Tab-separated table of C-alpha atoms and ligand atoms in Angstrom:
chain	number	residue	atom	x	y	z
A	1	MET	CA	22.247	19.026	65.403
A	2	THR	CA	19.243	17.538	67.229
A	3	GLN	CA	18.675	18.212	70.916
A	4	THR	CA	18.486	14.702	72.416
A	5	ALA	CA	14.891	13.814	73.242
A	6	ASP	CA	14.374	14.037	76.997
A	7	LYS	CA	13.418	10.476	78.038
A	8	ALA	CA	10.608	11.802	80.249
A	9	GLU	CA	9.386	13.868	77.339
A	10	THR	CA	7.260	11.478	75.376
A	11	PHE	CA	3.802	11.427	73.796
A	12	THR	CA	1.554	8.416	74.184
A	13	LEU	CA	-1.187	7.746	71.648
A	14	THR	CA	-3.990	5.280	72.305
A	15	ASP	CA	-5.687	3.443	69.465
A	16	ASN	CA	-9.250	3.309	70.786
A	17	ARG	CA	-10.102	0.643	68.209
A	18	THR	CA	-7.682	-1.827	69.800
A	19	GLY	CA	-6.667	-0.198	73.092
A	20	LYS	CA	-3.039	-0.438	71.890
A	21	GLN	CA	-0.810	2.432	72.999
A	22	VAL	CA	2.293	3.805	71.291
A	23	THR	CA	4.785	6.058	73.015
A	24	LEU	CA	6.669	8.513	70.851
A	25	PRO	CA	9.638	10.711	71.775
A	26	VAL	CA	9.153	14.484	71.946
A	27	MET	CA	12.051	16.491	70.492
A	28	LYS	CA	12.799	19.978	71.739
A	29	GLY	CA	14.336	22.753	69.632
A	30	SER	CA	16.207	25.812	70.879
A	31	THR	CA	12.912	27.725	70.662
A	32	GLY	CA	9.454	27.240	69.194
A	33	PRO	CA	7.081	24.266	69.365
A	34	ASP	CA	8.339	20.814	70.391
A	35	VAL	CA	7.881	18.067	67.808
A	36	ILE	CA	6.569	14.528	68.182
A	37	ASP	CA	8.954	12.142	66.453
A	38	ILE	CA	6.542	9.898	64.496
A	39	ARG	CA	9.162	8.036	62.484
A	40	LYS	CA	8.157	4.710	64.074
A	41	LEU	CA	4.404	5.405	64.030
A	42	TYR	CA	3.584	3.340	60.918
A	43	ALA	CA	5.725	0.391	62.027
A	44	GLU	CA	4.006	0.359	65.433
A	45	THR	CA	0.430	1.266	64.484
A	46	GLY	CA	0.041	0.491	60.780
A	47	CYS	CA	-1.258	4.056	60.411
A	48	PHE	CA	0.080	7.067	58.523
A	49	THR	CA	-0.536	10.628	59.684
A	50	TYR	CA	-2.736	12.793	57.458
A	51	ASP	CA	-1.839	16.474	57.050
A	52	PRO	CA	-2.554	17.905	53.562
A	53	GLY	CA	-0.680	21.207	53.220
A	54	PHE	CA	1.542	20.168	56.137
A	55	THR	CA	-0.153	22.607	58.511
A	56	SER	CA	1.091	20.661	61.552
A	57	THR	CA	4.043	18.763	60.132
A	58	GLY	CA	7.738	19.462	60.598
A	59	SER	CA	9.590	18.195	57.522
A	60	CYS	CA	13.109	18.684	58.822
A	61	GLU	CA	15.335	20.097	61.510
A	62	SER	CA	16.821	23.473	60.619
A	63	GLN	CA	18.991	26.170	62.174
A	64	ILE	CA	18.550	28.859	59.522
A	65	THR	CA	15.251	30.732	60.047
A	66	TYR	CA	12.787	30.846	62.904
A	67	ILE	CA	9.274	32.318	62.661
A	68	ASP	CA	6.963	32.976	65.585
A	69	GLY	CA	3.680	33.458	63.722
A	70	ASP	CA	1.686	34.549	66.756
A	71	GLU	CA	4.196	37.211	67.773
A	72	GLY	CA	5.097	38.261	64.225
A	73	VAL	CA	8.780	37.456	64.751
A	74	LEU	CA	11.240	36.436	61.998
A	75	LEU	CA	14.838	35.530	62.863
A	76	HIS	CA	17.624	34.611	60.471
A	77	ARG	CA	20.296	32.660	62.393
A	78	GLY	CA	18.957	34.425	65.513
A	79	TYR	CA	19.016	37.969	64.116
A	80	ALA	CA	15.660	39.819	63.856
A	81	ILE	CA	14.593	40.752	60.337
A	82	ASP	CA	14.072	44.392	61.365
A	83	ASP	CA	17.681	44.631	62.601
A	84	LEU	CA	19.031	42.992	59.461
A	85	ALA	CA	16.932	45.214	57.171
A	86	GLU	CA	18.073	48.304	59.082
A	87	HIS	CA	21.759	47.570	59.636
A	88	ALA	CA	22.970	44.834	57.234
A	89	THR	CA	23.434	44.582	53.476
A	90	PHE	CA	21.990	41.757	51.420
A	91	PRO	CA	25.419	40.158	50.792
A	92	GLU	CA	25.974	40.159	54.572
A	93	VAL	CA	22.619	38.396	55.034
A	94	CYS	CA	23.585	35.897	52.315
A	95	TYR	CA	26.827	35.185	54.163
A	96	LEU	CA	24.905	34.847	57.452
A	97	LEU	CA	22.388	32.377	56.001
A	98	LEU	CA	25.174	30.274	54.492
A	99	ASN	CA	27.657	30.397	57.391
A	100	ASN	CA	25.643	30.990	60.583
A	101	HIS	CA	27.524	34.181	61.505
A	102	LEU	CA	27.698	37.739	60.221
A	103	PRO	CA	30.944	38.253	58.258
A	104	ASN	CA	33.780	40.332	59.699
A	105	ALA	CA	35.304	42.976	57.430
A	106	ALA	CA	37.715	40.567	55.726
A	107	GLU	CA	35.057	37.868	55.253
A	108	LYS	CA	32.622	40.454	53.885
A	109	GLU	CA	35.161	41.776	51.385
A	110	GLU	CA	36.132	38.296	50.240
A	111	PHE	CA	32.508	37.146	49.906
A	112	GLU	CA	31.523	40.229	47.895
A	113	SER	CA	34.553	39.708	45.655
A	114	ILE	CA	33.538	36.059	45.087
A	115	LEU	CA	30.003	37.157	44.149
A	116	ARG	CA	31.398	39.734	41.702
A	117	ARG	CA	33.695	37.147	40.117
A	118	HIS	CA	30.788	34.729	39.574
A	119	SER	CA	28.212	37.305	38.406
A	120	MET	CA	28.765	36.781	34.662
A	121	VAL	CA	26.962	33.917	32.940
A	122	HIS	CA	28.453	31.634	30.281
A	123	GLU	CA	28.064	33.443	26.967
A	124	GLN	CA	26.254	30.417	25.515
A	125	LEU	CA	23.544	30.776	28.175
A	126	THR	CA	22.386	33.979	26.460
A	127	ARG	CA	21.150	31.862	23.522
A	128	PHE	CA	18.424	30.276	25.654
A	129	TYR	CA	16.571	33.594	25.793
A	130	SER	CA	15.922	33.813	22.056
A	131	GLY	CA	13.954	30.564	22.240
A	132	PHE	CA	11.228	32.318	24.237
A	133	ARG	CA	8.458	34.436	22.715
A	134	ARG	CA	9.164	38.136	23.348
A	135	ASP	CA	6.049	38.313	25.543
A	136	ALA	CA	6.963	35.254	27.609
A	137	HIS	CA	6.384	35.850	31.324
A	138	PRO	CA	9.799	36.588	32.900
A	139	MET	CA	9.146	33.874	35.517
A	140	ALA	CA	8.850	31.323	32.700
A	141	VAL	CA	12.163	32.592	31.316
A	142	LEU	CA	13.820	32.527	34.745
A	143	CYS	CA	12.617	28.995	35.399
A	144	GLY	CA	13.920	27.823	32.015
A	145	VAL	CA	17.280	29.553	32.099
A	146	VAL	CA	18.097	28.593	35.710
A	147	GLY	CA	17.165	25.019	34.852
A	148	ALA	CA	19.520	25.289	31.873
A	149	LEU	CA	22.345	26.280	34.239
A	150	SER	CA	22.309	22.665	35.435
A	151	ALA	CA	23.560	21.694	31.974
A	152	PHE	CA	26.576	23.970	32.416
A	153	TYR	CA	27.456	22.750	35.900
A	154	HIS	CA	26.380	19.143	36.046
A	155	ASP	CA	29.587	17.121	35.755
A	156	SER	CA	31.500	19.697	37.788
A	157	THR	CA	29.057	19.629	40.710
A	158	ASP	CA	29.686	16.753	43.064
A	159	ILE	CA	27.155	17.543	45.793
A	160	GLU	CA	28.963	15.217	48.206
A	161	ASP	CA	31.950	17.609	48.113
A	162	PRO	CA	31.461	20.560	50.534
A	163	VAL	CA	33.734	22.767	48.451
A	164	GLN	CA	31.652	22.155	45.314
A	165	ARG	CA	28.430	22.723	47.281
A	166	LYS	CA	29.774	26.109	48.363
A	167	ILE	CA	30.829	26.997	44.796
A	168	ALA	CA	27.351	26.054	43.511
A	169	ALA	CA	25.804	28.289	46.175
A	170	HIS	CA	28.092	31.193	45.260
A	171	ARG	CA	27.372	30.725	41.533
A	172	LEU	CA	23.607	30.764	42.068
A	173	ILE	CA	23.582	33.791	44.384
A	174	ALA	CA	25.928	35.679	42.040
A	175	LYS	CA	24.266	34.777	38.737
A	176	ILE	CA	20.570	35.004	39.579
A	177	PRO	CA	20.479	38.846	39.373
A	178	THR	CA	22.252	38.718	36.001
A	179	ILE	CA	19.827	36.107	34.657
A	180	ALA	CA	16.832	38.046	36.047
A	181	ALA	CA	17.988	41.336	34.537
A	182	MET	CA	18.546	39.562	31.207
A	183	ALA	CA	14.949	38.256	31.362
A	184	TYR	CA	13.742	41.849	31.707
A	185	LYS	CA	16.013	43.121	28.915
A	186	TYR	CA	14.790	40.343	26.630
A	187	SER	CA	11.161	41.258	27.347
A	188	VAL	CA	11.730	44.902	26.359
A	189	GLY	CA	13.996	44.154	23.393
A	190	GLN	CA	17.051	45.871	24.831
A	191	PRO	CA	20.612	44.473	24.806
A	192	PHE	CA	21.810	42.506	27.809
A	193	MET	CA	24.057	44.473	30.160
A	194	TYR	CA	27.123	42.769	31.593
A	195	PRO	CA	27.600	43.016	35.361
A	196	ARG	CA	30.121	45.550	36.619
A	197	ASN	CA	32.631	44.712	39.348
A	198	ASP	CA	32.673	48.245	40.724
A	199	LEU	CA	29.028	48.097	41.845
A	200	SER	CA	27.368	46.525	44.882
A	201	TYR	CA	24.983	43.595	44.457
A	202	ALA	CA	21.827	45.752	44.444
A	203	GLU	CA	23.438	48.526	42.377
A	204	ASN	CA	24.595	45.960	39.802
A	205	PHE	CA	21.101	44.516	39.514
A	206	LEU	CA	19.543	47.949	38.916
A	207	TYR	CA	22.337	48.785	36.452
A	208	MET	CA	21.869	45.536	34.471
A	209	THR	CA	18.094	46.084	34.478
A	210	PHE	CA	17.744	49.766	33.661
A	211	GLY	CA	21.125	50.716	32.161
A	212	THR	CA	21.785	50.720	28.400
A	213	PRO	CA	25.035	50.686	26.379
A	214	CYS	CA	24.108	54.068	24.903
A	215	GLU	CA	24.885	56.224	27.931
A	216	PRO	CA	26.355	56.089	31.429
A	217	PHE	CA	23.794	54.953	34.037
A	218	LYS	CA	23.960	56.359	37.554
A	219	VAL	CA	22.211	54.193	40.134
A	220	ASN	CA	20.078	56.244	42.527
A	221	PRO	CA	21.524	55.388	45.985
A	222	VAL	CA	18.106	55.559	47.634
A	223	LEU	CA	16.750	53.050	45.126
A	224	SER	CA	19.745	50.717	45.480
A	225	LYS	CA	19.385	50.851	49.268
A	226	ALA	CA	15.667	50.090	48.924
A	227	MET	CA	16.469	47.241	46.501
A	228	ASP	CA	19.024	45.829	48.946
A	229	LYS	CA	16.449	46.013	51.762
A	230	ILE	CA	13.774	44.342	49.625
A	231	PHE	CA	16.216	41.524	48.868
A	232	ILE	CA	16.889	41.105	52.615
A	233	LEU	CA	13.146	40.954	53.383
A	234	HIS	CA	12.653	38.128	50.864
A	235	ALA	CA	15.835	36.139	51.539
A	236	ASP	CA	14.484	33.149	53.436
A	237	HIS	CA	11.365	32.066	55.282
A	238	GLU	CA	11.632	28.627	56.909
A	239	GLN	CA	9.937	25.706	55.117
A	240	ASN	CA	7.594	27.633	52.784
A	241	ALA	CA	6.230	25.993	49.639
A	242	SER	CA	9.128	26.854	47.318
A	243	THR	CA	11.809	26.017	49.894
A	244	SER	CA	10.115	22.696	50.607
A	245	THR	CA	10.073	22.108	46.842
A	246	VAL	CA	13.829	22.710	46.665
A	247	ARG	CA	14.435	20.405	49.639
A	248	LEU	CA	12.266	17.624	48.212
A	249	ALA	CA	13.859	17.891	44.763
A	250	GLY	CA	17.324	17.959	46.336
A	251	SER	CA	16.601	14.979	48.592
A	252	SER	CA	16.955	12.671	45.569
A	253	GLY	CA	20.474	14.026	44.941
A	254	ALA	CA	19.343	16.117	41.960
A	255	ASN	CA	21.524	18.857	40.482
A	256	PRO	CA	21.208	21.946	42.755
A	257	PHE	CA	20.691	24.308	39.808
A	258	ALA	CA	17.737	22.183	38.662
A	259	CYS	CA	16.406	22.171	42.247
A	260	ILE	CA	16.439	25.973	42.329
A	261	ALA	CA	14.506	25.989	39.038
A	262	ALA	CA	11.900	23.822	40.798
A	263	GLY	CA	11.754	26.383	43.607
A	264	ILE	CA	11.207	29.174	41.054
A	265	ALA	CA	8.305	27.219	39.574
A	266	SER	CA	6.665	26.849	42.986
A	267	LEU	CA	7.242	30.487	43.964
A	268	TRP	CA	5.446	31.634	40.802
A	269	GLY	CA	2.037	30.610	42.137
A	270	PRO	CA	-0.301	33.495	43.155
A	271	ALA	CA	-0.811	31.912	46.585
A	272	HIS	CA	2.957	32.220	47.158
A	273	GLY	CA	5.490	34.555	45.571
A	274	GLY	CA	3.153	35.413	42.703
A	275	ALA	CA	1.028	37.331	45.213
A	276	ASN	CA	3.060	40.542	44.825
A	277	GLU	CA	2.102	40.695	41.149
A	278	ALA	CA	-1.492	39.748	42.056
A	279	VAL	CA	-1.657	42.493	44.738
A	280	LEU	CA	-0.808	45.210	42.251
A	281	LYS	CA	-3.323	43.854	39.735
A	282	MET	CA	-5.922	43.784	42.524
A	283	LEU	CA	-5.180	47.382	43.588
A	284	GLU	CA	-5.380	48.525	39.951
A	285	GLU	CA	-8.647	46.623	39.522
A	286	ILE	CA	-10.086	48.247	42.679
A	287	GLY	CA	-9.167	51.573	41.106
A	288	SER	CA	-10.630	53.758	43.844
A	289	VAL	CA	-11.098	53.725	47.606
A	290	ASP	CA	-14.855	53.873	47.006
A	291	ARG	CA	-14.773	50.304	45.706
A	292	ILE	CA	-13.020	48.888	48.796
A	293	PRO	CA	-16.202	47.896	50.707
A	294	GLU	CA	-17.318	45.827	47.691
A	295	ILE	CA	-13.892	44.121	47.469
A	296	VAL	CA	-13.837	43.340	51.198
A	297	ARG	CA	-17.345	41.883	50.907
A	298	ARG	CA	-16.225	39.633	48.064
A	299	ALA	CA	-13.157	38.495	50.039
A	300	LYS	CA	-15.459	37.460	52.899
A	301	ASP	CA	-18.019	35.703	50.694
A	302	LYS	CA	-17.610	31.925	51.024
A	303	ASN	CA	-19.214	31.472	47.605
A	304	ASP	CA	-16.705	33.785	45.957
A	305	ASN	CA	-13.212	32.365	45.578
A	306	PHE	CA	-11.792	35.897	45.449
A	307	ARG	CA	-9.132	36.455	48.098
A	308	LEU	CA	-7.567	39.700	49.266
A	309	MET	CA	-4.109	39.269	47.753
A	310	GLY	CA	-1.285	40.245	50.089
A	311	PHE	CA	-3.376	39.274	53.110
A	312	GLY	CA	-3.141	36.179	55.258
A	313	HIS	CA	-0.366	33.744	55.894
A	314	ARG	CA	-0.012	30.079	56.818
A	315	VAL	CA	2.248	30.930	59.753
A	316	TYR	CA	1.820	34.618	60.634
A	317	LYS	CA	-1.339	35.132	62.675
A	318	ASN	CA	-0.079	38.627	63.368
A	319	TYR	CA	1.350	41.397	61.211
A	320	ASP	CA	4.133	40.007	58.965
A	321	PRO	CA	7.232	41.840	60.290
A	322	ARG	CA	8.475	42.134	56.721
A	323	ALA	CA	5.304	43.998	55.735
A	324	GLN	CA	6.003	46.578	58.462
A	325	VAL	CA	9.473	47.276	57.045
A	326	MET	CA	8.129	47.190	53.488
A	327	ARG	CA	5.460	49.784	54.297
A	328	LYS	CA	8.110	52.141	55.756
A	329	THR	CA	10.344	51.610	52.714
A	330	CYS	CA	7.384	52.302	50.453
A	331	HIS	CA	6.921	55.769	51.933
A	332	GLU	CA	10.691	56.433	51.746
A	333	VAL	CA	10.949	55.459	48.074
A	334	LEU	CA	7.839	57.374	47.024
A	335	SER	CA	9.007	60.548	48.783
A	336	GLU	CA	12.536	60.150	47.348
A	337	LEU	CA	11.033	59.869	43.899
A	338	GLY	CA	8.826	62.872	44.605
A	339	ILE	CA	5.685	60.796	44.104
A	340	LYS	CA	3.236	62.750	46.221
A	341	ASP	CA	-0.048	61.082	45.464
A	342	GLU	CA	0.179	57.444	44.471
A	343	PRO	CA	-3.461	56.287	44.192
A	344	LEU	CA	-2.436	52.642	44.606
A	345	LEU	CA	-0.819	53.466	47.952
A	346	ASP	CA	-3.917	55.363	49.053
A	347	ILE	CA	-6.037	52.341	48.125
A	348	ALA	CA	-3.622	49.935	49.872
A	349	MET	CA	-3.573	51.945	53.099
A	350	GLU	CA	-7.368	52.353	53.130
A	351	LEU	CA	-7.811	48.643	52.339
A	352	GLU	CA	-5.457	47.736	55.182
A	353	LYS	CA	-7.284	50.050	57.595
A	354	ILE	CA	-10.711	48.657	56.713
A	355	ALA	CA	-9.602	45.009	56.642
A	356	LEU	CA	-7.800	45.225	59.980
A	357	SER	CA	-10.932	46.537	61.661
A	358	ASP	CA	-13.245	44.001	60.025
A	359	GLU	CA	-14.473	41.102	62.184
A	360	TYR	CA	-13.823	38.506	59.448
A	361	PHE	CA	-10.133	39.396	59.106
A	362	ILE	CA	-9.701	39.784	62.849
A	363	GLU	CA	-11.302	36.427	63.583
A	364	LYS	CA	-9.281	34.647	60.892
A	365	LYS	CA	-6.118	36.573	61.879
A	366	LEU	CA	-5.563	37.826	58.351
A	367	TYR	CA	-2.909	40.554	58.273
A	368	PRO	CA	-0.938	42.124	55.413
A	369	ASN	CA	2.006	39.938	54.403
A	370	VAL	CA	5.318	40.676	52.708
A	371	ASP	CA	3.627	40.967	49.314
A	372	PHE	CA	1.116	43.647	50.231
A	373	TYR	CA	3.321	46.722	49.851
A	374	SER	CA	6.231	45.415	47.788
A	375	GLY	CA	4.458	45.838	44.457
A	376	ILE	CA	3.857	49.553	45.023
A	377	ILE	CA	7.567	50.133	45.684
A	378	LEU	CA	8.662	48.029	42.721
A	379	LYS	CA	6.248	49.816	40.380
A	380	ALA	CA	7.566	53.180	41.602
A	381	MET	CA	11.115	51.953	40.963
A	382	GLY	CA	10.196	51.259	37.336
A	383	PHE	CA	9.731	47.487	37.316
A	384	PRO	CA	6.834	46.084	35.281
A	385	THR	CA	4.371	43.987	37.323
A	386	SER	CA	5.536	40.841	35.543
A	387	MET	CA	9.005	41.278	37.106
A	388	PHE	CA	7.798	41.416	40.717
A	389	THR	CA	7.988	37.685	41.422
A	390	VAL	CA	11.301	37.523	39.557
A	391	LEU	CA	12.709	39.928	42.156
A	392	PHE	CA	11.320	37.717	44.903
A	393	ALA	CA	13.147	34.753	43.298
A	394	VAL	CA	16.406	36.736	43.048
A	395	ALA	CA	16.287	37.318	46.803
A	396	ARG	CA	14.991	33.879	47.793
A	397	THR	CA	17.730	32.036	45.882
A	398	VAL	CA	20.062	32.425	48.875
A	399	GLY	CA	17.397	30.964	51.181
A	400	TRP	CA	16.733	28.078	48.842
A	401	ILE	CA	20.390	27.176	48.394
A	402	SER	CA	21.164	27.591	52.112
A	403	GLN	CA	18.302	25.240	52.987
A	404	TRP	CA	19.371	22.828	50.218
A	405	LYS	CA	22.942	22.812	51.611
A	406	GLU	CA	21.637	22.203	55.158
A	407	MET	CA	19.475	19.339	53.886
A	408	ILE	CA	22.397	17.677	52.055
A	409	GLU	CA	24.588	18.042	55.147
A	410	ASP	CA	21.901	16.718	57.539
A	411	PRO	CA	22.969	13.229	58.700
A	412	VAL	CA	19.345	12.044	59.010
A	413	GLN	CA	18.403	13.338	55.571
A	414	LYS	CA	16.886	10.770	53.197
A	415	ILE	CA	14.864	10.983	49.998
A	416	GLY	CA	11.500	12.593	50.691
A	417	ARG	CA	8.660	10.187	49.946
A	418	PRO	CA	5.314	11.033	51.619
A	419	ARG	CA	2.514	8.412	51.821
A	420	GLN	CA	-1.252	8.916	51.322
A	421	LEU	CA	-4.795	8.082	52.333
A	422	TYR	CA	-6.022	6.003	49.401
A	423	THR	CA	-9.760	6.275	48.687
A	424	GLY	CA	-9.742	4.989	45.111
A	425	GLU	CA	-11.012	1.689	43.655
A	426	THR	CA	-9.843	-1.479	45.392
A	427	LYS	CA	-8.532	-4.421	43.320
A	428	ARG	CA	-10.871	-5.487	40.514
A	429	SER	CA	-10.621	-7.856	37.499
A	430	PHE	CA	-9.656	-6.589	34.079
A	431	VAL	CA	-12.638	-6.097	31.701
A	432	PRO	CA	-11.976	-7.070	28.087
A	433	LEU	CA	-12.947	-4.420	25.518
A	434	ALA	CA	-15.836	-6.531	24.147
A	435	GLU	CA	-17.409	-6.665	27.617
A	436	ARG	CA	-17.177	-2.942	28.431
A	437	GLY	CA	-20.541	-1.202	28.472
B	501	LIG	C1	4.065	34.197	50.704
B	501	LIG	O1	4.823	30.270	53.572
B	501	LIG	C2	5.544	31.363	53.500
B	501	LIG	O2	6.368	31.658	54.327
B	501	LIG	C3	5.274	32.190	52.244
B	501	LIG	C4	5.971	33.530	52.175
B	501	LIG	C5	7.466	33.382	52.062
B	501	LIG	O3	8.180	34.337	52.399
B	501	LIG	O4	7.926	32.324	51.529
B	501	LIG	O5	5.677	34.296	53.328
B	501	LIG	C6	5.521	34.313	50.953
B	501	LIG	O6	3.666	33.320	49.986
B	501	LIG	C7	3.125	35.137	51.402
B	501	LIG	C8	1.627	34.802	51.101
B	501	LIG	C9	1.268	35.450	49.766
B	501	LIG	N1	-0.063	35.001	49.319
B	501	LIG	C10	-1.127	35.829	49.294
B	501	LIG	O7	-1.103	36.984	49.733
B	501	LIG	C11	-2.368	35.222	48.646
B	501	LIG	C12	-3.580	35.525	49.526
B	501	LIG	N2	-3.448	34.760	50.783
B	501	LIG	C13	-4.085	33.472	50.831
B	501	LIG	O8	-4.227	32.764	49.639
B	501	LIG	C14	-3.749	32.674	52.075
B	501	LIG	O9	-3.831	33.517	53.148
B	501	LIG	C15	-2.433	31.929	52.134
B	501	LIG	C16	-2.247	31.030	50.970
B	501	LIG	C17	-1.292	32.885	52.200
B	501	LIG	C18	-2.430	31.090	53.402
B	501	LIG	O10	-3.468	30.214	53.279
B	501	LIG	P1	-3.701	29.026	54.359
B	501	LIG	O11	-2.724	29.086	55.447
B	501	LIG	O12	-3.818	27.747	53.617
B	501	LIG	O13	-5.039	29.450	55.008
B	501	LIG	P2	-6.437	29.057	54.466
B	501	LIG	O14	-6.444	29.131	52.978
B	501	LIG	O15	-6.824	27.770	55.100
B	501	LIG	O16	-7.336	30.265	55.022
B	501	LIG	C19	-7.843	30.204	56.355
B	501	LIG	C20	-9.152	30.961	56.262
B	501	LIG	C21	-10.043	30.452	55.128
B	501	LIG	O17	-11.379	30.672	55.500
B	501	LIG	P3	-12.204	29.395	56.109
B	501	LIG	O18	-12.119	28.263	55.094
B	501	LIG	O19	-11.528	29.050	57.424
B	501	LIG	O20	-13.629	29.914	56.288
B	501	LIG	O21	-8.895	32.352	55.959
B	501	LIG	C22	-9.463	32.675	54.681
B	501	LIG	C23	-9.740	31.370	53.963
B	501	LIG	O22	-10.845	31.515	53.074
B	501	LIG	N3	-8.473	33.477	53.979
B	501	LIG	C24	-8.728	34.570	53.271
B	501	LIG	C25	-7.483	35.015	52.819
B	501	LIG	N4	-6.518	34.185	53.236
B	501	LIG	C26	-7.139	33.225	53.956
B	501	LIG	N5	-9.889	35.210	53.000
B	501	LIG	C27	-9.778	36.327	52.229
B	501	LIG	N6	-8.602	36.835	51.759
B	501	LIG	C28	-7.447	36.195	52.034
B	501	LIG	N7	-6.279	36.685	51.567
């Protein structure tokens, strides 16, 4: 996979304390920044690197997703996110992420049939839900139930076998919408709906979420198309926090279903996937465009830990391309639903306008990210705020499992084990109890 380091392309570091120099190879990718291969740094210098949050650290080589944060570009296996959102379906994007090419008609049909055949969950899995309080956050339920899946597929999942890795990937992609819809049904006290094999992936999810056994449920095609597009926009995103969590968990050879549960846990955080829920709460708390100046002031105040949710990104220092598509979809869904004046959208658009012209946000390159508009669409589609991050997890499962599969198949992969800068107590003698002050 790796482009061989060009011998002339090296990086020499000088230790000014000793004058010792170390020369390190520079590795070049197909695009994007070169990397300095520091694998021999500690052996040659006795020093670790220090990069909390991994702002400048490449953890792996990957061929799945490329982000150019300065240009606001997002490619999945070379295809631009705008093209995929416009012309592909989510199952096609799943196939692309897993197989590095868009499926032809036969491959697409077979893949969709596999997903349909794996969409039901073991009937015993339904019992896990009743162990949760009715008001449990659906992300807590999702994390627990997906973790429980590892108990159903542990002995039958030899991760060294490529066929079993592919089956595990298909099971996760196929079952996550069913499990997510069941989490919603449990929270509202309605019966679980079984998946239907005559519906598309997005249609099935909306059917299992909003349908009931009491009457036929017709999925609104505009909403299922919007759902499919929202899934595409959230499918994968390079080595973000939850994907890195899945990779690190998987690097020990752990059960892939348990690794995805770890990814769900990480995504839940408000700084990550939990931001879509936090954005809507923030917009509701703002309540009116008149309060926006006060909110923007708070976001800029160093002494106030309030942050403008849905703004800023570790990599994008330009408009998140997903946010552009999401904003367009937001207008489409609201007009399809005949929602003329959505105050939250008015607040969001005014907030965006003010923030983007404010020196603080311009200087810090803080732009709306994927989470800024998604909540408004999801609320209009009938999802409760607590389900927003669940939907993110449904979509991101394909990214997590594709990255997990790539990690397992990477010949240089080894168990992840970062080091540290230790600033604690150095060795000291034990103090018997009688002598402790
Ligand atoms: C996702 O990594 C991914 O790819 C994630 C994701 C994916 O698809 O997987 O894209 C999904 O998680 C999107 C991000 C959703 N999170 C939010 O919207 C929460 C609000 N945003 C921030 O918490 C923040 O912007 C982060 C967490 C997204 C990024 O933070 P960084 O890269 O660690 O940047 P930082 O915290 O160092 O901020 C740099 C500066 C700081 O000011 P200074 O210390 O330099 O003076 O910008 C400020 C921050 O205070 N800042 C903000 C801000 N975000 C950063 N100030 C106000 N409001 C904000 N939203």
